[in-house]
mmCIF file with all atom_site columns, C-alpha atoms in Angstrom:
data_model
loop_
_atom_site.group_PDB
_atom_site.id
_atom_site.type_symbol
_atom_site.label_atom_id
_atom_site.label_alt_id
_atom_site.label_comp_id
_atom_site.label_asym_id
_atom_site.label_entity_id
_atom_site.label_seq_id
_atom_site.pdbx_PDB_ins_code
_atom_site.Cartn_x
_atom_site.Cartn_y
_atom_site.Cartn_z
_atom_site.occupancy
_atom_site.B_iso_or_equiv
_atom_site.pdbx_formal_charge
_atom_site.auth_seq_id
_atom_site.auth_comp_id
_atom_site.auth_asym_id
_atom_site.auth_atom_id
_atom_site.pdbx_PDB_model_num
ATOM 1   C CA . ALA A 1 1   ? -7.720  -45.062 -18.283 1.00 74.00 ? 1   ALA A CA 1
ATOM 2   C CA . GLN A 1 2   ? -5.401  -45.368 -21.377 1.00 83.00 ? 2   GLN A CA 1
ATOM 3   C CA . ARG A 1 3   ? -7.459  -44.206 -24.382 1.00 90.00 ? 3   ARG A CA 1
ATOM 4   C CA . VAL A 1 4   ? -6.611  -43.122 -27.898 1.00 94.00 ? 4   VAL A CA 1
ATOM 5   C CA . THR A 1 5   ? -9.358  -41.070 -29.620 1.00 95.00 ? 5   THR A CA 1
ATOM 6   C CA . GLN A 1 6   ? -9.221  -40.087 -33.445 1.00 96.00 ? 6   GLN A CA 1
ATOM 7   C CA . PRO A 1 7   ? -12.815 -38.160 -33.903 1.00 95.00 ? 7   PRO A CA 1
ATOM 8   C CA . GLU A 1 8   ? -12.954 -38.496 -37.451 1.00 95.00 ? 8   GLU A CA 1
ATOM 9   C CA . LYS A 1 9   ? -13.838 -41.574 -39.275 1.00 94.00 ? 9   LYS A CA 1
ATOM 10  C CA . LEU A 1 10  ? -13.359 -40.124 -42.937 1.00 96.00 ? 10  LEU A CA 1
ATOM 11  C CA . LEU A 1 11  ? -11.294 -37.269 -43.829 1.00 97.00 ? 11  LEU A CA 1
ATOM 12  C CA . SER A 1 12  ? -12.131 -36.013 -47.453 1.00 97.00 ? 12  SER A CA 1
ATOM 13  C CA . VAL A 1 13  ? -9.553  -33.367 -49.125 1.00 97.00 ? 13  VAL A CA 1
ATOM 14  C CA . PHE A 1 14  ? -8.857  -32.328 -52.748 1.00 97.00 ? 14  PHE A CA 1
ATOM 15  C CA . LYS A 1 15  ? -5.471  -32.952 -53.797 1.00 97.00 ? 15  LYS A CA 1
ATOM 16  C CA . GLY A 1 16  ? -2.924  -29.960 -52.754 1.00 97.00 ? 16  GLY A CA 1
ATOM 17  C CA . ALA A 1 17  ? -5.269  -29.307 -49.766 1.00 97.00 ? 17  ALA A CA 1
ATOM 18  C CA . PRO A 1 18  ? -3.596  -29.145 -46.008 1.00 97.00 ? 18  PRO A CA 1
ATOM 19  C CA . VAL A 1 19  ? -4.097  -32.245 -43.940 1.00 97.00 ? 19  VAL A CA 1
ATOM 20  C CA . GLU A 1 20  ? -5.080  -32.539 -40.241 1.00 97.00 ? 20  GLU A CA 1
ATOM 21  C CA . LEU A 1 21  ? -6.067  -35.800 -38.683 1.00 97.00 ? 21  LEU A CA 1
ATOM 22  C CA . LYS A 1 22  ? -6.644  -35.431 -35.141 1.00 97.00 ? 22  LYS A CA 1
ATOM 23  C CA . CYS A 1 23  ? -5.519  -37.589 -32.574 1.00 97.00 ? 23  CYS A CA 1
ATOM 24  C CA . ASN A 1 24  ? -6.260  -37.181 -28.514 1.00 97.00 ? 24  ASN A CA 1
ATOM 25  C CA . TYR A 1 25  ? -4.805  -39.498 -25.766 1.00 95.00 ? 25  TYR A CA 1
ATOM 26  C CA . SER A 1 26  ? -5.449  -40.083 -22.356 1.00 93.00 ? 26  SER A CA 1
ATOM 27  C CA . TYR A 1 27  ? -2.657  -41.625 -20.390 1.00 88.00 ? 27  TYR A CA 1
ATOM 28  C CA . SER A 1 28  ? -1.192  -40.998 -16.518 1.00 83.00 ? 28  SER A CA 1
ATOM 29  C CA . GLY A 1 29  ? 2.292   -41.889 -17.288 1.00 79.00 ? 29  GLY A CA 1
ATOM 30  C CA . SER A 1 30  ? 4.784   -40.775 -20.173 1.00 80.00 ? 30  SER A CA 1
ATOM 31  C CA . PRO A 1 31  ? 3.827   -41.961 -23.350 1.00 85.00 ? 31  PRO A CA 1
ATOM 32  C CA . GLU A 1 32  ? 5.043   -42.625 -26.904 1.00 87.00 ? 32  GLU A CA 1
ATOM 33  C CA . LEU A 1 33  ? 3.052   -41.872 -29.533 1.00 91.00 ? 33  LEU A CA 1
ATOM 34  C CA . PHE A 1 34  ? 3.021   -43.130 -32.896 1.00 92.00 ? 34  PHE A CA 1
ATOM 35  C CA . TRP A 1 35  ? 1.048   -43.041 -36.341 1.00 95.00 ? 35  TRP A CA 1
ATOM 36  C CA . TYR A 1 36  ? 0.723   -45.749 -38.668 1.00 95.00 ? 36  TYR A CA 1
ATOM 37  C CA . VAL A 1 37  ? -0.598  -46.275 -41.969 1.00 96.00 ? 37  VAL A CA 1
ATOM 38  C CA . GLN A 1 38  ? -2.522  -48.772 -43.948 1.00 94.00 ? 38  GLN A CA 1
ATOM 39  C CA . TYR A 1 39  ? -2.641  -48.502 -47.728 1.00 94.00 ? 39  TYR A CA 1
ATOM 40  C CA . SER A 1 40  ? -5.217  -50.648 -49.261 1.00 89.00 ? 40  SER A CA 1
ATOM 41  C CA . ARG A 1 41  ? -4.927  -54.404 -48.896 1.00 80.00 ? 41  ARG A CA 1
ATOM 42  C CA . GLN A 1 42  ? -1.405  -53.535 -47.183 1.00 86.00 ? 42  GLN A CA 1
ATOM 43  C CA . ARG A 1 43  ? 0.014   -53.943 -43.653 1.00 89.00 ? 43  ARG A CA 1
ATOM 44  C CA . LEU A 1 44  ? 0.093   -51.334 -41.345 1.00 91.00 ? 44  LEU A CA 1
ATOM 45  C CA . GLN A 1 45  ? 3.432   -49.347 -41.374 1.00 91.00 ? 45  GLN A CA 1
ATOM 46  C CA . LEU A 1 46  ? 5.084   -47.037 -39.282 1.00 91.00 ? 46  LEU A CA 1
ATOM 47  C CA . LEU A 1 47  ? 4.565   -43.422 -40.243 1.00 93.00 ? 47  LEU A CA 1
ATOM 48  C CA . LEU A 1 48  ? 5.938   -41.378 -37.632 1.00 90.00 ? 48  LEU A CA 1
ATOM 49  C CA . ARG A 1 49  ? 6.798   -41.906 -33.960 1.00 87.00 ? 49  ARG A CA 1
ATOM 50  C CA . HIS A 1 50  ? 6.964   -38.400 -31.797 1.00 83.00 ? 50  HIS A CA 1
ATOM 51  C CA . ILE A 1 51  ? 10.278  -39.484 -30.006 1.00 79.00 ? 51  ILE A CA 1
ATOM 52  C CA . SER A 1 52  ? 11.996  -39.157 -33.615 1.00 78.00 ? 52  SER A CA 1
ATOM 53  C CA . ARG A 1 53  ? 10.701  -35.679 -34.687 1.00 73.00 ? 53  ARG A CA 1
ATOM 54  C CA . GLU A 1 54  ? 11.328  -36.592 -38.015 1.00 78.00 ? 54  GLU A CA 1
ATOM 55  C CA . SER A 1 55  ? 8.906   -35.881 -41.138 1.00 79.00 ? 55  SER A CA 1
ATOM 56  C CA . ILE A 1 56  ? 8.145   -38.845 -43.109 1.00 84.00 ? 56  ILE A CA 1
ATOM 57  C CA . LYS A 1 57  ? 6.306   -38.434 -46.685 1.00 90.00 ? 57  LYS A CA 1
ATOM 58  C CA . GLY A 1 58  ? 5.616   -34.793 -45.682 1.00 91.00 ? 58  GLY A CA 1
ATOM 59  C CA . PHE A 1 59  ? 4.032   -35.479 -42.896 1.00 94.00 ? 59  PHE A CA 1
ATOM 60  C CA . THR A 1 60  ? 4.596   -34.435 -39.257 1.00 93.00 ? 60  THR A CA 1
ATOM 61  C CA . ALA A 1 61  ? 3.080   -34.703 -35.791 1.00 93.00 ? 61  ALA A CA 1
ATOM 62  C CA . ASP A 1 62  ? 4.047   -32.905 -32.632 1.00 87.00 ? 62  ASP A CA 1
ATOM 63  C CA . LEU A 1 63  ? 2.986   -33.946 -29.479 1.00 89.00 ? 63  LEU A CA 1
ATOM 64  C CA . ASN A 1 64  ? 1.549   -31.539 -27.104 1.00 90.00 ? 64  ASN A CA 1
ATOM 65  C CA . LYS A 1 65  ? 1.224   -32.567 -23.765 1.00 88.00 ? 65  LYS A CA 1
ATOM 66  C CA . GLY A 1 66  ? -1.007  -29.819 -22.654 1.00 90.00 ? 66  GLY A CA 1
ATOM 67  C CA . GLU A 1 67  ? -3.604  -30.726 -24.903 1.00 91.00 ? 67  GLU A CA 1
ATOM 68  C CA . THR A 1 68  ? -2.807  -34.270 -24.687 1.00 93.00 ? 68  THR A CA 1
ATOM 69  C CA . SER A 1 69  ? -2.935  -34.780 -28.550 1.00 95.00 ? 69  SER A CA 1
ATOM 70  C CA . PHE A 1 70  ? -0.753  -35.569 -31.310 1.00 95.00 ? 70  PHE A CA 1
ATOM 71  C CA . HIS A 1 71  ? -2.231  -34.589 -34.597 1.00 97.00 ? 71  HIS A CA 1
ATOM 72  C CA . LEU A 1 72  ? -0.722  -35.858 -38.008 1.00 96.00 ? 72  LEU A CA 1
ATOM 73  C CA . LYS A 1 73  ? -0.402  -32.791 -40.420 1.00 96.00 ? 73  LYS A CA 1
ATOM 74  C CA . LYS A 1 74  ? 0.545   -32.202 -44.225 1.00 96.00 ? 74  LYS A CA 1
ATOM 75  C CA . PRO A 1 75  ? 0.615   -29.179 -45.807 1.00 96.00 ? 75  PRO A CA 1
ATOM 76  C CA . PHE A 1 76  ? -0.140  -30.141 -49.364 1.00 96.00 ? 76  PHE A CA 1
ATOM 77  C CA . ALA A 1 77  ? -2.157  -33.917 -49.868 1.00 96.00 ? 77  ALA A CA 1
ATOM 78  C CA . GLN A 1 78  ? -1.320  -36.214 -52.397 1.00 97.00 ? 78  GLN A CA 1
ATOM 79  C CA . GLU A 1 79  ? -3.712  -38.978 -53.675 1.00 96.00 ? 79  GLU A CA 1
ATOM 80  C CA . GLU A 1 80  ? -1.165  -41.608 -52.835 1.00 96.00 ? 80  GLU A CA 1
ATOM 81  C CA . ASP A 1 81  ? -1.781  -40.395 -49.277 1.00 97.00 ? 81  ASP A CA 1
ATOM 82  C CA . SER A 1 82  ? -5.095  -41.999 -49.322 1.00 97.00 ? 82  SER A CA 1
ATOM 83  C CA . ALA A 1 83  ? -5.163  -44.661 -46.777 1.00 97.00 ? 83  ALA A CA 1
ATOM 84  C CA . MET A 1 84  ? -6.536  -45.429 -43.206 1.00 95.00 ? 84  MET A CA 1
ATOM 85  C CA . TYR A 1 85  ? -4.809  -43.674 -40.392 1.00 97.00 ? 85  TYR A CA 1
ATOM 86  C CA . TYR A 1 86  ? -4.114  -44.874 -36.904 1.00 96.00 ? 86  TYR A CA 1
ATOM 87  C CA . CYS A 1 87  ? -2.809  -43.079 -34.112 1.00 96.00 ? 87  CYS A CA 1
ATOM 88  C CA . ALA A 1 88  ? -1.347  -45.375 -31.325 1.00 94.00 ? 88  ALA A CA 1
ATOM 89  C CA . LEU A 1 89  ? 0.065   -44.937 -27.763 1.00 91.00 ? 89  LEU A CA 1
ATOM 90  C CA . SER A 1 90  ? 2.525   -47.067 -25.854 1.00 86.00 ? 90  SER A CA 1
ATOM 91  C CA . GLY A 1 91  ? 3.771   -46.534 -22.412 1.00 74.00 ? 91  GLY A CA 1
ATOM 92  C CA . LEU A 1 92  ? 7.361   -46.161 -21.858 1.00 61.00 ? 92  LEU A CA 1
ATOM 93  C CA . GLY A 1 93  ? 8.551   -50.061 -21.148 1.00 63.00 ? 93  GLY A CA 1
ATOM 94  C CA . ASN A 1 94  ? 5.614   -51.337 -22.520 1.00 60.00 ? 94  ASN A CA 1
ATOM 95  C CA . THR A 1 95  ? 7.449   -52.689 -25.595 1.00 68.00 ? 95  THR A CA 1
ATOM 96  C CA . GLY A 1 96  ? 4.863   -54.809 -27.863 1.00 71.00 ? 96  GLY A CA 1
ATOM 97  C CA . LYS A 1 97  ? 1.834   -53.326 -26.781 1.00 83.00 ? 97  LYS A CA 1
ATOM 98  C CA . LEU A 1 98  ? 0.227   -50.459 -28.304 1.00 88.00 ? 98  LEU A CA 1
ATOM 99  C CA . ILE A 1 99  ? -3.311  -48.658 -27.986 1.00 90.00 ? 99  ILE A CA 1
ATOM 100 C CA . PHE A 1 100 ? -4.658  -47.697 -31.023 1.00 92.00 ? 100 PHE A CA 1
ATOM 101 C CA . GLY A 1 101 ? -7.158  -45.236 -31.724 1.00 94.00 ? 101 GLY A CA 1
ATOM 102 C CA . GLN A 1 102 ? -10.317 -46.086 -33.885 1.00 94.00 ? 102 GLN A CA 1
ATOM 103 C CA . GLY A 1 103 ? -8.766  -44.852 -37.343 1.00 94.00 ? 103 GLY A CA 1
ATOM 104 C CA . THR A 1 104 ? -9.105  -42.093 -39.555 1.00 96.00 ? 104 THR A CA 1
ATOM 105 C CA . THR A 1 105 ? -9.711  -43.187 -43.519 1.00 96.00 ? 105 THR A CA 1
ATOM 106 C CA . LEU A 1 106 ? -7.876  -40.178 -45.606 1.00 97.00 ? 106 LEU A CA 1
ATOM 107 C CA . GLN A 1 107 ? -9.486  -39.614 -48.851 1.00 97.00 ? 107 GLN A CA 1
ATOM 108 C CA . VAL A 1 108 ? -7.687  -37.199 -51.405 1.00 97.00 ? 108 VAL A CA 1
ATOM 109 C CA . LYS A 1 109 ? -9.639  -36.915 -54.457 1.00 96.00 ? 109 LYS A CA 1
ATOM 110 C CA . PRO A 1 110 ? -8.079  -35.427 -57.597 1.00 94.00 ? 110 PRO A CA 1
ATOM 111 C CA . ASN B 2 1   ? 14.324  -60.922 -44.482 1.00 61.00 ? 1   ASN B CA 1
ATOM 112 C CA . ALA B 2 2   ? 10.397  -62.244 -44.927 1.00 75.00 ? 2   ALA B CA 1
ATOM 113 C CA . GLY B 2 3   ? 9.706   -60.030 -41.640 1.00 92.00 ? 3   GLY B CA 1
ATOM 114 C CA . VAL B 2 4   ? 6.261   -61.044 -39.765 1.00 95.00 ? 4   VAL B CA 1
ATOM 115 C CA . THR B 2 5   ? 4.662   -63.685 -41.636 1.00 96.00 ? 5   THR B CA 1
ATOM 116 C CA . GLN B 2 6   ? 1.013   -64.684 -41.309 1.00 96.00 ? 6   GLN B CA 1
ATOM 117 C CA . THR B 2 7   ? -0.848  -67.782 -42.625 1.00 96.00 ? 7   THR B CA 1
ATOM 118 C CA . PRO B 2 8   ? -3.231  -68.429 -43.825 1.00 96.00 ? 8   PRO B CA 1
ATOM 119 C CA . LYS B 2 9   ? -4.441  -64.926 -45.536 1.00 95.00 ? 9   LYS B CA 1
ATOM 120 C CA . PHE B 2 10  ? -7.841  -66.313 -45.605 1.00 95.00 ? 10  PHE B CA 1
ATOM 121 C CA . GLN B 2 11  ? -10.038 -68.563 -43.785 1.00 96.00 ? 11  GLN B CA 1
ATOM 122 C CA . VAL B 2 12  ? -13.683 -69.400 -43.276 1.00 97.00 ? 12  VAL B CA 1
ATOM 123 C CA . LEU B 2 13  ? -15.087 -71.390 -40.107 1.00 96.00 ? 13  LEU B CA 1
ATOM 124 C CA . LYS B 2 14  ? -18.286 -72.697 -38.967 1.00 97.00 ? 14  LYS B CA 1
ATOM 125 C CA . THR B 2 15  ? -19.274 -71.985 -35.656 1.00 97.00 ? 15  THR B CA 1
ATOM 126 C CA . GLY B 2 16  ? -17.790 -74.225 -33.172 1.00 97.00 ? 16  GLY B CA 1
ATOM 127 C CA . GLN B 2 17  ? -14.751 -75.127 -35.159 1.00 97.00 ? 17  GLN B CA 1
ATOM 128 C CA . SER B 2 18  ? -11.184 -74.543 -33.731 1.00 96.00 ? 18  SER B CA 1
ATOM 129 C CA . MET B 2 19  ? -8.161  -73.475 -35.659 1.00 95.00 ? 19  MET B CA 1
ATOM 130 C CA . THR B 2 20  ? -4.669  -71.994 -35.178 1.00 97.00 ? 20  THR B CA 1
ATOM 131 C CA . LEU B 2 21  ? -3.458  -68.904 -36.636 1.00 97.00 ? 21  LEU B CA 1
ATOM 132 C CA . GLN B 2 22  ? 0.300   -69.077 -37.611 1.00 97.00 ? 22  GLN B CA 1
ATOM 133 C CA . CYS B 2 23  ? 2.678   -66.096 -37.001 1.00 97.00 ? 23  CYS B CA 1
ATOM 134 C CA . ALA B 2 24  ? 6.646   -66.281 -37.527 1.00 97.00 ? 24  ALA B CA 1
ATOM 135 C CA . GLN B 2 25  ? 9.113   -63.646 -37.447 1.00 96.00 ? 25  GLN B CA 1
ATOM 136 C CA . ASP B 2 26  ? 12.698  -63.698 -38.555 1.00 95.00 ? 26  ASP B CA 1
ATOM 137 C CA . MET B 2 27  ? 14.186  -60.393 -37.215 1.00 93.00 ? 27  MET B CA 1
ATOM 138 C CA . ASN B 2 28  ? 14.777  -62.330 -33.466 1.00 92.00 ? 28  ASN B CA 1
ATOM 139 C CA . HIS B 2 29  ? 12.511  -59.918 -31.738 1.00 92.00 ? 29  HIS B CA 1
ATOM 140 C CA . GLU B 2 30  ? 11.624  -60.461 -28.061 1.00 92.00 ? 30  GLU B CA 1
ATOM 141 C CA . TYR B 2 31  ? 8.222   -59.302 -28.235 1.00 94.00 ? 31  TYR B CA 1
ATOM 142 C CA . MET B 2 32  ? 5.433   -60.474 -30.360 1.00 95.00 ? 32  MET B CA 1
ATOM 143 C CA . SER B 2 33  ? 1.628   -59.707 -30.247 1.00 95.00 ? 33  SER B CA 1
ATOM 144 C CA . TRP B 2 34  ? -1.699  -60.308 -31.822 1.00 97.00 ? 34  TRP B CA 1
ATOM 145 C CA . TYR B 2 35  ? -4.321  -57.927 -32.819 1.00 96.00 ? 35  TYR B CA 1
ATOM 146 C CA . ARG B 2 36  ? -7.725  -57.917 -34.440 1.00 96.00 ? 36  ARG B CA 1
ATOM 147 C CA . GLN B 2 37  ? -9.105  -55.065 -36.456 1.00 94.00 ? 37  GLN B CA 1
ATOM 148 C CA . ASP B 2 38  ? -12.673 -54.291 -36.835 1.00 92.00 ? 38  ASP B CA 1
ATOM 149 C CA . PRO B 2 39  ? -14.575 -51.286 -38.628 1.00 84.00 ? 39  PRO B CA 1
ATOM 150 C CA . GLY B 2 40  ? -14.815 -48.257 -35.950 1.00 82.00 ? 40  GLY B CA 1
ATOM 151 C CA . MET B 2 41  ? -12.864 -50.059 -33.547 1.00 85.00 ? 41  MET B CA 1
ATOM 152 C CA . GLY B 2 42  ? -9.272  -49.511 -34.316 1.00 88.00 ? 42  GLY B CA 1
ATOM 153 C CA . LEU B 2 43  ? -6.721  -52.769 -33.647 1.00 92.00 ? 43  LEU B CA 1
ATOM 154 C CA . ARG B 2 44  ? -7.482  -54.096 -30.329 1.00 93.00 ? 44  ARG B CA 1
ATOM 155 C CA . LEU B 2 45  ? -4.430  -56.160 -28.455 1.00 93.00 ? 45  LEU B CA 1
ATOM 156 C CA . ILE B 2 46  ? -5.581  -59.903 -27.791 1.00 96.00 ? 46  ILE B CA 1
ATOM 157 C CA . HIS B 2 47  ? -2.536  -61.509 -26.360 1.00 96.00 ? 47  HIS B CA 1
ATOM 158 C CA . TYR B 2 48  ? 0.989   -60.483 -26.360 1.00 94.00 ? 48  TYR B CA 1
ATOM 159 C CA . SER B 2 49  ? 4.456   -61.936 -25.353 1.00 94.00 ? 49  SER B CA 1
ATOM 160 C CA . VAL B 2 50  ? 7.572   -60.589 -24.087 1.00 92.00 ? 50  VAL B CA 1
ATOM 161 C CA . GLY B 2 51  ? 9.867   -63.321 -24.890 1.00 92.00 ? 51  GLY B CA 1
ATOM 162 C CA . ALA B 2 52  ? 9.862   -67.085 -25.192 1.00 93.00 ? 52  ALA B CA 1
ATOM 163 C CA . GLY B 2 53  ? 7.815   -68.881 -22.548 1.00 94.00 ? 53  GLY B CA 1
ATOM 164 C CA . ILE B 2 54  ? 6.106   -65.732 -21.504 1.00 94.00 ? 54  ILE B CA 1
ATOM 165 C CA . THR B 2 55  ? 2.757   -64.799 -22.500 1.00 95.00 ? 55  THR B CA 1
ATOM 166 C CA . ASP B 2 56  ? -0.319  -62.300 -21.384 1.00 93.00 ? 56  ASP B CA 1
ATOM 167 C CA . GLN B 2 57  ? -3.335  -61.308 -21.997 1.00 94.00 ? 57  GLN B CA 1
ATOM 168 C CA . GLY B 2 58  ? -4.517  -57.995 -23.887 1.00 91.00 ? 58  GLY B CA 1
ATOM 169 C CA . GLU B 2 59  ? -7.729  -56.077 -24.051 1.00 90.00 ? 59  GLU B CA 1
ATOM 170 C CA . VAL B 2 60  ? -9.747  -58.825 -25.603 1.00 95.00 ? 60  VAL B CA 1
ATOM 171 C CA . PRO B 2 61  ? -8.564  -62.485 -24.633 1.00 96.00 ? 61  PRO B CA 1
ATOM 172 C CA . ASN B 2 62  ? -11.811 -64.240 -24.377 1.00 96.00 ? 62  ASN B CA 1
ATOM 173 C CA . GLY B 2 63  ? -12.186 -67.064 -26.751 1.00 96.00 ? 63  GLY B CA 1
ATOM 174 C CA . TYR B 2 64  ? -8.097  -67.188 -28.025 1.00 97.00 ? 64  TYR B CA 1
ATOM 175 C CA . ASN B 2 65  ? -5.066  -68.977 -26.848 1.00 97.00 ? 65  ASN B CA 1
ATOM 176 C CA . VAL B 2 66  ? -1.545  -68.336 -27.018 1.00 97.00 ? 66  VAL B CA 1
ATOM 177 C CA . SER B 2 67  ? 1.902   -70.219 -26.607 1.00 96.00 ? 67  SER B CA 1
ATOM 178 C CA . ARG B 2 68  ? 5.456   -68.800 -27.367 1.00 96.00 ? 68  ARG B CA 1
ATOM 179 C CA . SER B 2 69  ? 7.485   -71.830 -27.376 1.00 96.00 ? 69  SER B CA 1
ATOM 180 C CA . THR B 2 70  ? 10.502  -70.177 -29.720 1.00 96.00 ? 70  THR B CA 1
ATOM 181 C CA . THR B 2 71  ? 11.426  -66.612 -30.201 1.00 95.00 ? 71  THR B CA 1
ATOM 182 C CA . GLU B 2 72  ? 10.134  -67.018 -33.624 1.00 96.00 ? 72  GLU B CA 1
ATOM 183 C CA . ASP B 2 73  ? 6.769   -68.336 -33.553 1.00 97.00 ? 73  ASP B CA 1
ATOM 184 C CA . PHE B 2 74  ? 3.497   -67.063 -31.770 1.00 97.00 ? 74  PHE B CA 1
ATOM 185 C CA . PRO B 2 75  ? 0.324   -68.872 -32.668 1.00 98.00 ? 75  PRO B CA 1
ATOM 186 C CA . LEU B 2 76  ? -2.955  -67.870 -31.990 1.00 98.00 ? 76  LEU B CA 1
ATOM 187 C CA . ARG B 2 77  ? -5.503  -70.704 -31.347 1.00 97.00 ? 77  ARG B CA 1
ATOM 188 C CA . LEU B 2 78  ? -9.352  -70.305 -31.401 1.00 96.00 ? 78  LEU B CA 1
ATOM 189 C CA . LEU B 2 79  ? -10.703 -72.953 -29.339 1.00 92.00 ? 79  LEU B CA 1
ATOM 190 C CA . SER B 2 80  ? -14.557 -72.800 -30.301 1.00 96.00 ? 80  SER B CA 1
ATOM 191 C CA . ALA B 2 81  ? -15.022 -70.125 -33.227 1.00 96.00 ? 81  ALA B CA 1
ATOM 192 C CA . ALA B 2 82  ? -17.931 -67.820 -32.944 1.00 96.00 ? 82  ALA B CA 1
ATOM 193 C CA . PRO B 2 83  ? -19.445 -64.987 -35.182 1.00 96.00 ? 83  PRO B CA 1
ATOM 194 C CA . SER B 2 84  ? -18.024 -62.436 -32.851 1.00 96.00 ? 84  SER B CA 1
ATOM 195 C CA . GLN B 2 85  ? -14.719 -63.533 -34.031 1.00 97.00 ? 85  GLN B CA 1
ATOM 196 C CA . THR B 2 86  ? -15.203 -62.484 -37.302 1.00 97.00 ? 86  THR B CA 1
ATOM 197 C CA . SER B 2 87  ? -12.343 -60.207 -37.891 1.00 97.00 ? 87  SER B CA 1
ATOM 198 C CA . VAL B 2 88  ? -9.142  -59.299 -39.488 1.00 95.00 ? 88  VAL B CA 1
ATOM 199 C CA . TYR B 2 89  ? -6.257  -60.656 -37.133 1.00 97.00 ? 89  TYR B CA 1
ATOM 200 C CA . PHE B 2 90  ? -2.851  -58.914 -37.266 1.00 96.00 ? 90  PHE B CA 1
ATOM 201 C CA . CYS B 2 91  ? 0.328   -60.315 -35.751 1.00 96.00 ? 91  CYS B CA 1
ATOM 202 C CA . ALA B 2 92  ? 3.178   -58.119 -34.919 1.00 95.00 ? 92  ALA B CA 1
ATOM 203 C CA . SER B 2 93  ? 6.709   -58.285 -33.434 1.00 94.00 ? 93  SER B CA 1
ATOM 204 C CA . GLN B 2 94  ? 9.258   -55.362 -31.764 1.00 90.00 ? 94  GLN B CA 1
ATOM 205 C CA . GLY B 2 95  ? 12.533  -55.650 -31.021 1.00 86.00 ? 95  GLY B CA 1
ATOM 206 C CA . LEU B 2 96  ? 14.155  -53.446 -28.012 1.00 78.00 ? 96  LEU B CA 1
ATOM 207 C CA . THR B 2 97  ? 14.804  -50.379 -30.303 1.00 76.00 ? 97  THR B CA 1
ATOM 208 C CA . SER B 2 98  ? 12.690  -51.190 -33.406 1.00 78.00 ? 98  SER B CA 1
ATOM 209 C CA . PRO B 2 99  ? 9.112   -50.259 -33.935 1.00 81.00 ? 99  PRO B CA 1
ATOM 210 C CA . LEU B 2 100 ? 6.221   -52.561 -34.515 1.00 87.00 ? 100 LEU B CA 1
ATOM 211 C CA . HIS B 2 101 ? 6.436   -54.606 -37.241 1.00 91.00 ? 101 HIS B CA 1
ATOM 212 C CA . PHE B 2 102 ? 3.249   -56.154 -38.720 1.00 94.00 ? 102 PHE B CA 1
ATOM 213 C CA . GLY B 2 103 ? 2.207   -59.212 -40.759 1.00 95.00 ? 103 GLY B CA 1
ATOM 214 C CA . ASN B 2 104 ? -0.123  -58.990 -43.403 1.00 93.00 ? 104 ASN B CA 1
ATOM 215 C CA . GLY B 2 105 ? -3.199  -60.030 -41.504 1.00 94.00 ? 105 GLY B CA 1
ATOM 216 C CA . THR B 2 106 ? -5.774  -63.081 -41.545 1.00 95.00 ? 106 THR B CA 1
ATOM 217 C CA . ARG B 2 107 ? -9.331  -62.315 -42.903 1.00 95.00 ? 107 ARG B CA 1
ATOM 218 C CA . LEU B 2 108 ? -11.139 -64.694 -40.516 1.00 97.00 ? 108 LEU B CA 1
ATOM 219 C CA . THR B 2 109 ? -15.145 -65.207 -41.388 1.00 97.00 ? 109 THR B CA 1
ATOM 220 C CA . VAL B 2 110 ? -16.884 -67.314 -39.075 1.00 97.00 ? 110 VAL B CA 1
ATOM 221 C CA . THR B 2 111 ? -20.508 -68.522 -40.184 1.00 96.00 ? 111 THR B CA 1
#
């Protein structure tokens, strides 16, 4: 079964602390993995996609096929990072269809 | 560019009423989809379309209908609203080489 799991509903850290938002997936083929972010009362926005291998707003994520994980990391959290983060999966060729995890709320305290 | 536009932003319905959530995109994207967002459930795919005239069911299609008569528009119809359909609905579109673009969402309450 295709599934994305984000084990933490809420992650609370202090400003300047490292952040790791966990994401594990289950997929039989070759997936494409994404991280989307939703700031308060705003639309979901793409943060990262694994094929781009880039760093956005200081966040990085590496696809680990052995552990079927795509954890989102940032070395020093900022208050403006507070938001809901969703990990999502798409099968190659299944454009327009994403399977989302349950989401993790990141709260960065001053 | 407006991107993906959803209307209305808020809606309250009574059980049994019907309504249509509108979605339009101006990016000439082939793919469009509807998701519902519920606490603890993430986003779940309701229906999607890979082009004008082509639609298919997602994970939670029951109680919803869609049509795609043009590339730009992808309305979502609730035939007989139920309290279980209280949710935030997001429309999204995607081109062949672009990521998924979301609308601002419609917050629906069914009493």
